PDB file of C-alpha atoms in Angstrom:
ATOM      1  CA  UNK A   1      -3.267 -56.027-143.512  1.00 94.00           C
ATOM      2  CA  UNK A   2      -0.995 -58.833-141.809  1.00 94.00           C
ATOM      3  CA  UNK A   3      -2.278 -57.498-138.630  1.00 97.00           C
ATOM      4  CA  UNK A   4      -6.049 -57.448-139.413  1.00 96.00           C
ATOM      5  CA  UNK A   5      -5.592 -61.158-141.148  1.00 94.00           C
ATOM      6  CA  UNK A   6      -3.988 -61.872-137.430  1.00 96.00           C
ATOM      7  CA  UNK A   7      -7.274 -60.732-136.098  1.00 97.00           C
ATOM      8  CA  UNK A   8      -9.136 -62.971-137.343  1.00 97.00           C
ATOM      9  CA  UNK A   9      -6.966 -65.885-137.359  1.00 96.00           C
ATOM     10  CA  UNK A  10      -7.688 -64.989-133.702  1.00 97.00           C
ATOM     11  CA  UNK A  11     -11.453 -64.770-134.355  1.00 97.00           C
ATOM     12  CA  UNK A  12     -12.048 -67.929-136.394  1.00 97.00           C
ATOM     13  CA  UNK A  13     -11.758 -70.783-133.942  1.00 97.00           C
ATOM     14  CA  UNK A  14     -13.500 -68.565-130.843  1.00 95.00           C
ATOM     15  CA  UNK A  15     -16.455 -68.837-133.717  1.00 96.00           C
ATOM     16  CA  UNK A  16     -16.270 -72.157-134.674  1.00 97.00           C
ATOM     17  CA  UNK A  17     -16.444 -73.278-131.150  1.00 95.00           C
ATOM     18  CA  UNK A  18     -19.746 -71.281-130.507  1.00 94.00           C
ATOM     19  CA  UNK A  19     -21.189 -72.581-133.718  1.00 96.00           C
ATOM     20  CA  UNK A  20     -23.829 -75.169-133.606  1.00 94.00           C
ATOM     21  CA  UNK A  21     -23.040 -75.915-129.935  1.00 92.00           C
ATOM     22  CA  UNK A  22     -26.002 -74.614-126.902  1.00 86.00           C
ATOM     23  CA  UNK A  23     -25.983 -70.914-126.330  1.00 80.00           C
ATOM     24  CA  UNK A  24     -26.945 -68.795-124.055  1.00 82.00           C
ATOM     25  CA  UNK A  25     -29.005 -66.151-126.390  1.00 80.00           C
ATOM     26  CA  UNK A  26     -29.451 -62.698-124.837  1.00 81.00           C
ATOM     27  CA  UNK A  27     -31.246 -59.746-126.126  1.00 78.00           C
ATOM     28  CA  UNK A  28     -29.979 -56.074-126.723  1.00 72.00           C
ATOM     29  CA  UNK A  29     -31.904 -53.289-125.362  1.00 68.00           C
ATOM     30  CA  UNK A  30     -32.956 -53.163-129.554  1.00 68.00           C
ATOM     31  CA  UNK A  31     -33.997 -56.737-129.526  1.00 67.00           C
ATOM     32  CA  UNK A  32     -31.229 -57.966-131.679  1.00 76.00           C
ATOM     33  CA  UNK A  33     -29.637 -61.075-130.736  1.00 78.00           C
ATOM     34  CA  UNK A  34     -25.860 -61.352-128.574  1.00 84.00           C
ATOM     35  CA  UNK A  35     -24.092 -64.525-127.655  1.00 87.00           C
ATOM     36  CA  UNK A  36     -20.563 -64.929-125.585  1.00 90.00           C
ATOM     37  CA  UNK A  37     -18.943 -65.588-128.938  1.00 92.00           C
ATOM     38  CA  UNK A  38     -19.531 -62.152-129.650  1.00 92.00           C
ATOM     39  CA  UNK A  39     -18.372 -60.718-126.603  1.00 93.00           C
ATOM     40  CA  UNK A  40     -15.794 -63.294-126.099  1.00 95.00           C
ATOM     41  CA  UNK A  41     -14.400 -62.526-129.830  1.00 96.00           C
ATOM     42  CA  UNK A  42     -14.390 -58.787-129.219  1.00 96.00           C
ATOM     43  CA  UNK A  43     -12.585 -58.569-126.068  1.00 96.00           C
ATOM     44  CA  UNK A  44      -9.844 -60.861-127.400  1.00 97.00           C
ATOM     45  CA  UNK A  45      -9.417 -58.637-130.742  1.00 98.00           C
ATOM     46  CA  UNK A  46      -9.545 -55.478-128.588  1.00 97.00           C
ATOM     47  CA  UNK A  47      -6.709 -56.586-126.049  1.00 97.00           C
ATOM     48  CA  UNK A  48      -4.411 -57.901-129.345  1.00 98.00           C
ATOM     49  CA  UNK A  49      -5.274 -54.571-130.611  1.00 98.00           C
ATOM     50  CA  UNK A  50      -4.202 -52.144-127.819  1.00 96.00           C
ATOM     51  CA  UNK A  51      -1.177 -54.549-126.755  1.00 97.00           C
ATOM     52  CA  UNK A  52       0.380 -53.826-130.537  1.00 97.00           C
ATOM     53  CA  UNK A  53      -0.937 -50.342-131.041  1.00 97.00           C
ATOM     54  CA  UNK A  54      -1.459 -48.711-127.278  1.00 95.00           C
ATOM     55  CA  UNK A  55      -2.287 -45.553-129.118  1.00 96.00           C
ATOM     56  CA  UNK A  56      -5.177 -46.725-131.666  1.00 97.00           C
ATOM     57  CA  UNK A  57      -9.036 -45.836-131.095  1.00 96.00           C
ATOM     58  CA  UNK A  58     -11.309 -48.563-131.381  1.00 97.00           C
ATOM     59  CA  UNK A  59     -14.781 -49.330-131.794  1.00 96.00           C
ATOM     60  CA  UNK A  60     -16.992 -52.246-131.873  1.00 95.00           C
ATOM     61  CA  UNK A  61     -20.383 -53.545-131.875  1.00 90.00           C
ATOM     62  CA  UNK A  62     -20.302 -55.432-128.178  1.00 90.00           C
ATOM     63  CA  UNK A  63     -18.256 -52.534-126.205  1.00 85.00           C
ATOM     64  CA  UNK A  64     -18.250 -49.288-127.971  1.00 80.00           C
ATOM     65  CA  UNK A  65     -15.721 -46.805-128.492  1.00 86.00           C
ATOM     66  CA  UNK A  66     -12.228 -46.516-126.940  1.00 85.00           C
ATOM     67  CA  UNK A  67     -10.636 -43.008-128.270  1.00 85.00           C
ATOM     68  CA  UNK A  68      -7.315 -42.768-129.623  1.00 84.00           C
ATOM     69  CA  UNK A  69      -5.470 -41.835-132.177  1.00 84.00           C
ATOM     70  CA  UNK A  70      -6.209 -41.030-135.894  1.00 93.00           C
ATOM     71  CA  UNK A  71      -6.402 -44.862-137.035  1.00 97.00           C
ATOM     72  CA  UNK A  72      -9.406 -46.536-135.450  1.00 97.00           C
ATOM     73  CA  UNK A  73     -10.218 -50.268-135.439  1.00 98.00           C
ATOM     74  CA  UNK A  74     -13.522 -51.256-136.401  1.00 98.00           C
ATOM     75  CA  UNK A  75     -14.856 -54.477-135.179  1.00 98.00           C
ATOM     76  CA  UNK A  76     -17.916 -56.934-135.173  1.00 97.00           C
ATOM     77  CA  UNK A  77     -17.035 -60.142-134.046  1.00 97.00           C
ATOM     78  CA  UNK A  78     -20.305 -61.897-135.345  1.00 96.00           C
ATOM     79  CA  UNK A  79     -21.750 -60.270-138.393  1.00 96.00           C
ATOM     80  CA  UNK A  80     -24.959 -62.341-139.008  1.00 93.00           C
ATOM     81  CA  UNK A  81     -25.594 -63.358-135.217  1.00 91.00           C
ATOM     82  CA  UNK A  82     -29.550 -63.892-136.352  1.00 90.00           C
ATOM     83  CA  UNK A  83     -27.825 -66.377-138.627  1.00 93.00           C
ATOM     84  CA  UNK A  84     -24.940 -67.788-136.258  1.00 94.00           C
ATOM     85  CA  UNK A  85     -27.144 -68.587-133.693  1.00 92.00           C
ATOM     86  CA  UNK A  86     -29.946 -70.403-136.135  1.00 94.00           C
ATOM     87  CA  UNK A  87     -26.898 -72.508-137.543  1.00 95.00           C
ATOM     88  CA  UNK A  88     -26.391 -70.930-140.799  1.00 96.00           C
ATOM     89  CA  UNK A  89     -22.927 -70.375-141.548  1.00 97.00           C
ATOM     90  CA  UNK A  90     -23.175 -66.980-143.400  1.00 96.00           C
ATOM     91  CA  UNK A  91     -22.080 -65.143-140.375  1.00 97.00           C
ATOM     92  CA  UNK A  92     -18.867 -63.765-140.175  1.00 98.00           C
ATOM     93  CA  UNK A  93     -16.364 -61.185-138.333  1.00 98.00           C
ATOM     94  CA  UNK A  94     -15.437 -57.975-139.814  1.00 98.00           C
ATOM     95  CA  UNK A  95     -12.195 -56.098-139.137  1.00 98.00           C
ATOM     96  CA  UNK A  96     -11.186 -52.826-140.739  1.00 98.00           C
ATOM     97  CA  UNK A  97      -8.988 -49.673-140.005  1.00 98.00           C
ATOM     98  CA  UNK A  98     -10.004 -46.554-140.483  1.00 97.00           C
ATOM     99  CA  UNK A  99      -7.726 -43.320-140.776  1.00 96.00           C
ATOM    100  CA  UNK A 100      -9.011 -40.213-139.674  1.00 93.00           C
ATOM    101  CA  UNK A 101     -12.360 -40.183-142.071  1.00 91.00           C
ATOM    102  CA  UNK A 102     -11.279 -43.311-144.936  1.00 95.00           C
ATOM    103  CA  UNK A 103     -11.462 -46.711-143.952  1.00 97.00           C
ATOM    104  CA  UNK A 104      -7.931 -48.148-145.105  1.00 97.00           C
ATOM    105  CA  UNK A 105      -8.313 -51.569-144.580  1.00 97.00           C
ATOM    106  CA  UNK A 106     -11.151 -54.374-144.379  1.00 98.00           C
ATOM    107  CA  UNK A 107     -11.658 -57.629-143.984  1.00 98.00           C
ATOM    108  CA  UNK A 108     -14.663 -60.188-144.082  1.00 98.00           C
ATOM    109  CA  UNK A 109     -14.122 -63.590-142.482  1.00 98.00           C
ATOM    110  CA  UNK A 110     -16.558 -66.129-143.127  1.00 97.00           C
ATOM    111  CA  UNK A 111     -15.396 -69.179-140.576  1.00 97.00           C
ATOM    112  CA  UNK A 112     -18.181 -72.070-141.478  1.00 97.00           C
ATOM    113  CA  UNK A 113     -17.201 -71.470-144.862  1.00 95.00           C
ATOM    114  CA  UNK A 114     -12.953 -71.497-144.678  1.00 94.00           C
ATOM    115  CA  UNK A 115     -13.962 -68.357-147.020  1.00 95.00           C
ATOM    116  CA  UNK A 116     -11.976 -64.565-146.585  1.00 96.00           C
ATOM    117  CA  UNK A 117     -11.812 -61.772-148.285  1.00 97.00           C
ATOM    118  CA  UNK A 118      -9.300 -58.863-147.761  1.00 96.00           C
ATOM    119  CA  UNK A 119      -9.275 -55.442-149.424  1.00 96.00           C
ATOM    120  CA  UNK A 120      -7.165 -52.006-149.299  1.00 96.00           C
ATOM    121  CA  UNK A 121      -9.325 -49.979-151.463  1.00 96.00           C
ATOM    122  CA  UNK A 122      -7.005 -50.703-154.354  1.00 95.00           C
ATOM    123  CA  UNK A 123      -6.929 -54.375-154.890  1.00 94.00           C
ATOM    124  CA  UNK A 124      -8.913 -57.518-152.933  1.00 95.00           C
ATOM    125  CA  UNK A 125      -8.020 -60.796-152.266  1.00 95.00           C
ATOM    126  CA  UNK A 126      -9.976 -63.910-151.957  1.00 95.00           C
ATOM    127  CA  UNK A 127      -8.672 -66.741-149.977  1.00 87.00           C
ATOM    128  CA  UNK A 128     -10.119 -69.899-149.709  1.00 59.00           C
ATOM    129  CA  UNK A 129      -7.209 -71.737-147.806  1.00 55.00           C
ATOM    130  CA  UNK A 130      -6.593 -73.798-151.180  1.00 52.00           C
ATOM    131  CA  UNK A 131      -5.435 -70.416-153.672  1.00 61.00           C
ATOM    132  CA  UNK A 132      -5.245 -67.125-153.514  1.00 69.00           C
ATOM    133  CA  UNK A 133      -6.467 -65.252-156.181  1.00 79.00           C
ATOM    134  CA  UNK A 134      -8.375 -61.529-156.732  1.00 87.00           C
ATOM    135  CA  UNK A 135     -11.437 -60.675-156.447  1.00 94.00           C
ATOM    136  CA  UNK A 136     -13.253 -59.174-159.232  1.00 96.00           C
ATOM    137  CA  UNK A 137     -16.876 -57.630-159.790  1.00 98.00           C
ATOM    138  CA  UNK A 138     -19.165 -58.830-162.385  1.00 97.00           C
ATOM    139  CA  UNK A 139     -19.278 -55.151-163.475  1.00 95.00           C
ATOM    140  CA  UNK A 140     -22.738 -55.410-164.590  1.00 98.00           C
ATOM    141  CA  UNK A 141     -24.370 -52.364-165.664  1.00 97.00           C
ATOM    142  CA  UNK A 142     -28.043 -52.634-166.006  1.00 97.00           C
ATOM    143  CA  UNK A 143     -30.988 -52.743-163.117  1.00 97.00           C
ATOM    144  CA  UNK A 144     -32.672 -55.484-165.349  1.00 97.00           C
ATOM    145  CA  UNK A 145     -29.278 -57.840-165.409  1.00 98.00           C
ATOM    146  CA  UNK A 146     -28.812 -57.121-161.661  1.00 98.00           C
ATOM    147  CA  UNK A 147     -28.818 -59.689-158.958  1.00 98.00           C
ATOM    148  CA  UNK A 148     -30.040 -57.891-155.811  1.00 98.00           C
ATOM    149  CA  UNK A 149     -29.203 -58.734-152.200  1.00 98.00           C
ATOM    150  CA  UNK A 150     -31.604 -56.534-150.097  1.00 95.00           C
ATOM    151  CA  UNK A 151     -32.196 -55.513-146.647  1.00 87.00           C
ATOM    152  CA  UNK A 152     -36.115 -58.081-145.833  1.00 76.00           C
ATOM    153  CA  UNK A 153     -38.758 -55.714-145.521  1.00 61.00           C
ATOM    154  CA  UNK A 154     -39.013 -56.643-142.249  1.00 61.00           C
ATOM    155  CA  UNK A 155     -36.148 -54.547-141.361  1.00 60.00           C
ATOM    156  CA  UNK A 156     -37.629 -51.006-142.647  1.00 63.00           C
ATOM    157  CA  UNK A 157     -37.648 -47.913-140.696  1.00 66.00           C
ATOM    158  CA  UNK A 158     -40.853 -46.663-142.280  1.00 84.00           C
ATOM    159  CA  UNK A 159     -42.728 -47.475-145.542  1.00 86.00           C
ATOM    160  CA  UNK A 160     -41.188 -45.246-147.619  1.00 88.00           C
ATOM    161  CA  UNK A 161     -37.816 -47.536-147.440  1.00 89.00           C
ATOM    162  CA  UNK A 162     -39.727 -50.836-147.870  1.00 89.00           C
ATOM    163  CA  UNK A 163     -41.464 -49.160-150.720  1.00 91.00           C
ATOM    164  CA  UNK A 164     -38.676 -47.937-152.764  1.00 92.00           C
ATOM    165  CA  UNK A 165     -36.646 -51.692-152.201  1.00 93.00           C
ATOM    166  CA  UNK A 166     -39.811 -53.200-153.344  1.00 92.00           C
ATOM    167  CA  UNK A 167     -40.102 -51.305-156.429  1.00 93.00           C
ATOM    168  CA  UNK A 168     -36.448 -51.763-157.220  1.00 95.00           C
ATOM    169  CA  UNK A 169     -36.661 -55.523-156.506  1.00 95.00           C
ATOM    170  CA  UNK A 170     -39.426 -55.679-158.913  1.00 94.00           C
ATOM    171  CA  UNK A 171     -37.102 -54.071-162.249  1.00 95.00           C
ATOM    172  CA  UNK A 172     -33.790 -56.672-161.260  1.00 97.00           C
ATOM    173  CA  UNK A 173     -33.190 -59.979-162.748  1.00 98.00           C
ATOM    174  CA  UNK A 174     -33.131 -61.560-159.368  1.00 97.00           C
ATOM    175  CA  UNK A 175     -33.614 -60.610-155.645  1.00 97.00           C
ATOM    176  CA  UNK A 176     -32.886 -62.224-152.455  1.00 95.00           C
ATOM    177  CA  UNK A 177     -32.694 -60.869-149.133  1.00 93.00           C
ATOM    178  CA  UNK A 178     -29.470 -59.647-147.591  1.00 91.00           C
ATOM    179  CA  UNK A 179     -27.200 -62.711-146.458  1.00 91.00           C
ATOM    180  CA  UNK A 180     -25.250 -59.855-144.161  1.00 93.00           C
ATOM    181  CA  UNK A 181     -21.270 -59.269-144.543  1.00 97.00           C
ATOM    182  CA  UNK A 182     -21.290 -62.562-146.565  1.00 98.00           C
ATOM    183  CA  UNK A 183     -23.460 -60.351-149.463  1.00 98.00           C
ATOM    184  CA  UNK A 184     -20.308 -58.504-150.026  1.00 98.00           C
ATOM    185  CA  UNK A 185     -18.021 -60.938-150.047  1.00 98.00           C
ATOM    186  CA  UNK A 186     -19.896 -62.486-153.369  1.00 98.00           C
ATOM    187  CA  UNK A 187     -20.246 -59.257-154.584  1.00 98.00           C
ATOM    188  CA  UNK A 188     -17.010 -58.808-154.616  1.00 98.00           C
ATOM    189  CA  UNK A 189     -15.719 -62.097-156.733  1.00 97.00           C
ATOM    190  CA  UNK A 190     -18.853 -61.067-159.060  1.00 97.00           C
ATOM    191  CA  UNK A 191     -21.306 -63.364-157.737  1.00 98.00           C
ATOM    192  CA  UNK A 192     -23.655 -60.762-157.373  1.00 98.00           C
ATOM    193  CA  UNK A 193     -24.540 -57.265-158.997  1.00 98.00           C
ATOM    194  CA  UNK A 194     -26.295 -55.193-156.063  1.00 98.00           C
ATOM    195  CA  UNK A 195     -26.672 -54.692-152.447  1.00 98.00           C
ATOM    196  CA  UNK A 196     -29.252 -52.175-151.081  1.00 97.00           C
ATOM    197  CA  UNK A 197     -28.996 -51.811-146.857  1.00 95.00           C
ATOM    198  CA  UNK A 198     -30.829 -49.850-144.293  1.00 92.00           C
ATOM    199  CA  UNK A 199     -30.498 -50.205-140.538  1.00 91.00           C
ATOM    200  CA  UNK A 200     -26.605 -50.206-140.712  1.00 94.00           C
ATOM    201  CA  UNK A 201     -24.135 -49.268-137.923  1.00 94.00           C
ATOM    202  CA  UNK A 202     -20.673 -48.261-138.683  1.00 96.00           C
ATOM    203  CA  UNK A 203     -19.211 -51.800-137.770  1.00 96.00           C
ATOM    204  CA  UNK A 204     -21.324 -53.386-139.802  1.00 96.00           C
ATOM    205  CA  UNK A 205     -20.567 -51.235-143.366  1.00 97.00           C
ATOM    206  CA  UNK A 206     -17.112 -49.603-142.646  1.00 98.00           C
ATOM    207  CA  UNK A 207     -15.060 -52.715-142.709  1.00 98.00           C
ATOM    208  CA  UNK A 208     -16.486 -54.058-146.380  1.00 98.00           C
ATOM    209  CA  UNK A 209     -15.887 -50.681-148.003  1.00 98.00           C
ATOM    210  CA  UNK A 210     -12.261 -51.287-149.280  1.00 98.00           C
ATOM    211  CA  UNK A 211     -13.198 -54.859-150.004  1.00 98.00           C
ATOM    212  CA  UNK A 212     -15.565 -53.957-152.446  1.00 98.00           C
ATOM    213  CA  UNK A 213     -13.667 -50.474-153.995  1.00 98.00           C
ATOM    214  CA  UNK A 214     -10.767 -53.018-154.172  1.00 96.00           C
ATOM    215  CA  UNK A 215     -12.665 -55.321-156.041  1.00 97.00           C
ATOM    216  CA  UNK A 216     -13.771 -52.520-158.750  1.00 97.00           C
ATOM    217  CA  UNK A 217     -17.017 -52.212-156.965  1.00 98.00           C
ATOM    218  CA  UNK A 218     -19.078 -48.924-156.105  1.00 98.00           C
ATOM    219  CA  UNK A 219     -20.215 -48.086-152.349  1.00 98.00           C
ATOM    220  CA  UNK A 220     -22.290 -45.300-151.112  1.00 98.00           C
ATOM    221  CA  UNK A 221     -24.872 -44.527-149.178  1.00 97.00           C
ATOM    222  CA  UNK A 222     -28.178 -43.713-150.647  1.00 96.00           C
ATOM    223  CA  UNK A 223     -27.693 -40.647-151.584  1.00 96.00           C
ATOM    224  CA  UNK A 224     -24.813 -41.515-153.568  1.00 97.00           C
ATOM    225  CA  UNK A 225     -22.486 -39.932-150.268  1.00 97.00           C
ATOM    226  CA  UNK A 226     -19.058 -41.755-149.559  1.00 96.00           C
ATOM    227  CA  UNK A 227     -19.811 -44.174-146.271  1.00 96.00           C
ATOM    228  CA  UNK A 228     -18.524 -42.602-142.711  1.00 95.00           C
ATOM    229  CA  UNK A 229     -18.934 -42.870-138.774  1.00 94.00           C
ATOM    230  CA  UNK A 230     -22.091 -40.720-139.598  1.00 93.00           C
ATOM    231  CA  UNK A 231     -23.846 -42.137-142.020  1.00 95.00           C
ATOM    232  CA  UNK A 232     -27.475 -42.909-141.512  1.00 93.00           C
ATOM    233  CA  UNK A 233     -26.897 -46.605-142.248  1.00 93.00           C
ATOM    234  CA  UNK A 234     -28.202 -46.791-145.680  1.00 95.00           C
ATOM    235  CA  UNK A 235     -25.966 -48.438-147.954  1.00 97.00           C
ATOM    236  CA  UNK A 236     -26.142 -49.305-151.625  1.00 98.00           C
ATOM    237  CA  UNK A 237     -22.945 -51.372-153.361  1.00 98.00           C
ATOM    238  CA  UNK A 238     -22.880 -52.093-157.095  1.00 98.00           C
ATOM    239  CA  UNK A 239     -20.807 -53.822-159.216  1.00 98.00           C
ATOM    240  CA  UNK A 240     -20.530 -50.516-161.628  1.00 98.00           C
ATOM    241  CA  UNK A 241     -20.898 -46.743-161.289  1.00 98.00           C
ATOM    242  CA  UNK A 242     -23.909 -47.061-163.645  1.00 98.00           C
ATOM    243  CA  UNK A 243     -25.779 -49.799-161.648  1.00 98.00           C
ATOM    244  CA  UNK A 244     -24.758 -47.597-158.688  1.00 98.00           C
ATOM    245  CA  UNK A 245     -26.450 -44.398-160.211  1.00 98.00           C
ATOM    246  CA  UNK A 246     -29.584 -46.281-161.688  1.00 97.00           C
ATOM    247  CA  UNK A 247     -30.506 -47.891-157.972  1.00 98.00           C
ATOM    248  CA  UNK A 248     -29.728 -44.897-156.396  1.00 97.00           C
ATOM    249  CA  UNK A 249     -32.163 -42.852-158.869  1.00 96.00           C
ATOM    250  CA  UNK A 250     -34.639 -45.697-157.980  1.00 95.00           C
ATOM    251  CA  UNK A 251     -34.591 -45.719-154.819  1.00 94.00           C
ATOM    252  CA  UNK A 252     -34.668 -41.959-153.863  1.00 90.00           C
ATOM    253  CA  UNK A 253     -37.902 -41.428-155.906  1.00 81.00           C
ATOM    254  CA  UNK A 254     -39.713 -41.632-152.320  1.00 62.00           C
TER     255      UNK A 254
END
C-alpha cells in the first residue's frame, strides 16, 4: 500500500501540470480521448514499478501488458480523460495490484480535488491531506432510497443495456450519470448508494474493487460474478448486498 500511495504521489503533480493548461488531444483507434499526461504518467509509474519489483506483470490503459509474475500492476494514469481535458477535476489515476486472480490493493487519486482513497479489501481509507479517517458506505438497502451513478446512455452497447439502466433509473431516489473513478470514491464514504457501468476495461474497474469491499460495499459484475481480467466490463457496486441483488434483478430482466 506504501508503494501504490508512492505511485501516485508520483502521478499527482505530472496531472496537475497537464490540467487546465493547452493540450495536444489525440484520438484512440476507439475514438476516446489521450493526452501526454496520460502517457507521460504511465511510463513514469511503469519504470518506478519494474525498478522496485523487476519481476511484477503490469498492465495499463496507454501501453498494455508487460508479463510477469503472479502480482500484476494495474494502471490508468487519467481516469476521466473526457473530463480532464474539458477542465473538470473529477478525473483521477487508479493504481491497484492484483495477485494471481484477486485484486489486493487499490487506490483512487483524485489530484484537482487533494482527495484519495485507499483500500485492501478489508478496510479503506480516506485522505484528504487535513485527516485521515475510514471510509464507510451508506449501507442503504432499498432501490427507491438509492442514489444512482450510471453509465449516460450514450455509452450503450445496444438497447437492451440503455433500456434496463433506464428502467432502473426510473425506481431510485436519484440518478446522475457516472462521474468515472471519482463515483466510487463517494460511494465509498457513503455519499452515494449505487453505481451501474458498462463499457469497462480492466484498468478502469480492477483498481476500485478493494476500495469499495473495504469500505463495506458490494462489487460485481452484472450478473452478480466477482470482477476479473475477463469480465465483460459491466459493473454494478452497491452500498449493501440487498441493493446489490435488487439492481442486479433489475437490470438482467432484458
Amino acid at each position: 500500500m506504501a508503494f501504490a500511495q508512492l505511485l501516485a504521489d508520483i502521478a499527482r503533480p505530472n496531472a496537475l501540470r497537464y490540467f487546465r493548461a493547452p493540450l495536444d488531444i489525440m484520438c484512440k483507434a476507439d475514438r476516446s480521448p489521450v493526452t501526454a499526461a496520460d502517457h507521460e504518467i504511465e511510463s513514469a509509474l511503469r519504470q518506478v514499478i519494474h525498478q522496485r519489483y523487476p519481476h511484477h506483470a503490469i498492465i495499463g490503459e496507454e501501453y498494455g501488458k508487460v508479463r510477469g509474475s503472479n502480482y500484476s500492476w494495474i494502471l490508468d494514469p487519467i481516469d476521466g480523460t473526457k473530463s480532464f481535458v474539458m477542465g473538470n477535476p473529477l478525473f483521477g489515476t487508479l493504481i491497484g495490484l492484483m495477485h494471481e486472480d484477486e485484486t489486493v490493493i487499490g487506490l483512487i487519486d483524485v489530484p484537482a480535488m487533494g482527495e484519495q482513497w485507499a483500500g485492501d479489501g478489508e478496510f479503506t481509507r480516506f485522505n484528504n491531506r487535513l485527516n485521515v479517517c475510514s471510509a464507510t458506505v451508506s449501507g442503504c438497502h432499498l432501490i427507491e432510497r438509492a442514489r444512482l451513478y450510471a453509465t449516460p446512455s450514450p455509452h450503450f452497447a445496444c438497447p437492451d443495456e440503455r433500456n434496463a439502466v433506464d428502467t432502473l433509473s426510473r425506481h431510485v431516489a436519484i440518478a446522475h450519470p457516472t462521474c468515472d473513478c471519482y463515483a466510487y470514491g463517494l460511494l465509498a464514504s457513503g455519499y452515494c448508494d449505487l453505481i451501474v457501468e458498462t463499457g469497462l476495461q480492466p484498468y478502469d474497474y480492477l483498481p476500485v474493487v478493494p476500495i469499495v469491499e473495504g469500505a463495506g460495499g458490494w462489487i460485481t459484475d452484472w450478473k452478480g460474478r466477482q470482477p476479473g481480467l475477463n469480465s465483460d466490463g459491466r459493473i454494478v457496486a452497491a452500498a449493501s448486498k440487498p441493493l446489490l441483488d435488487a439492481a442486479i434483478d433489475s437490470l438482467m430482466r432484458l
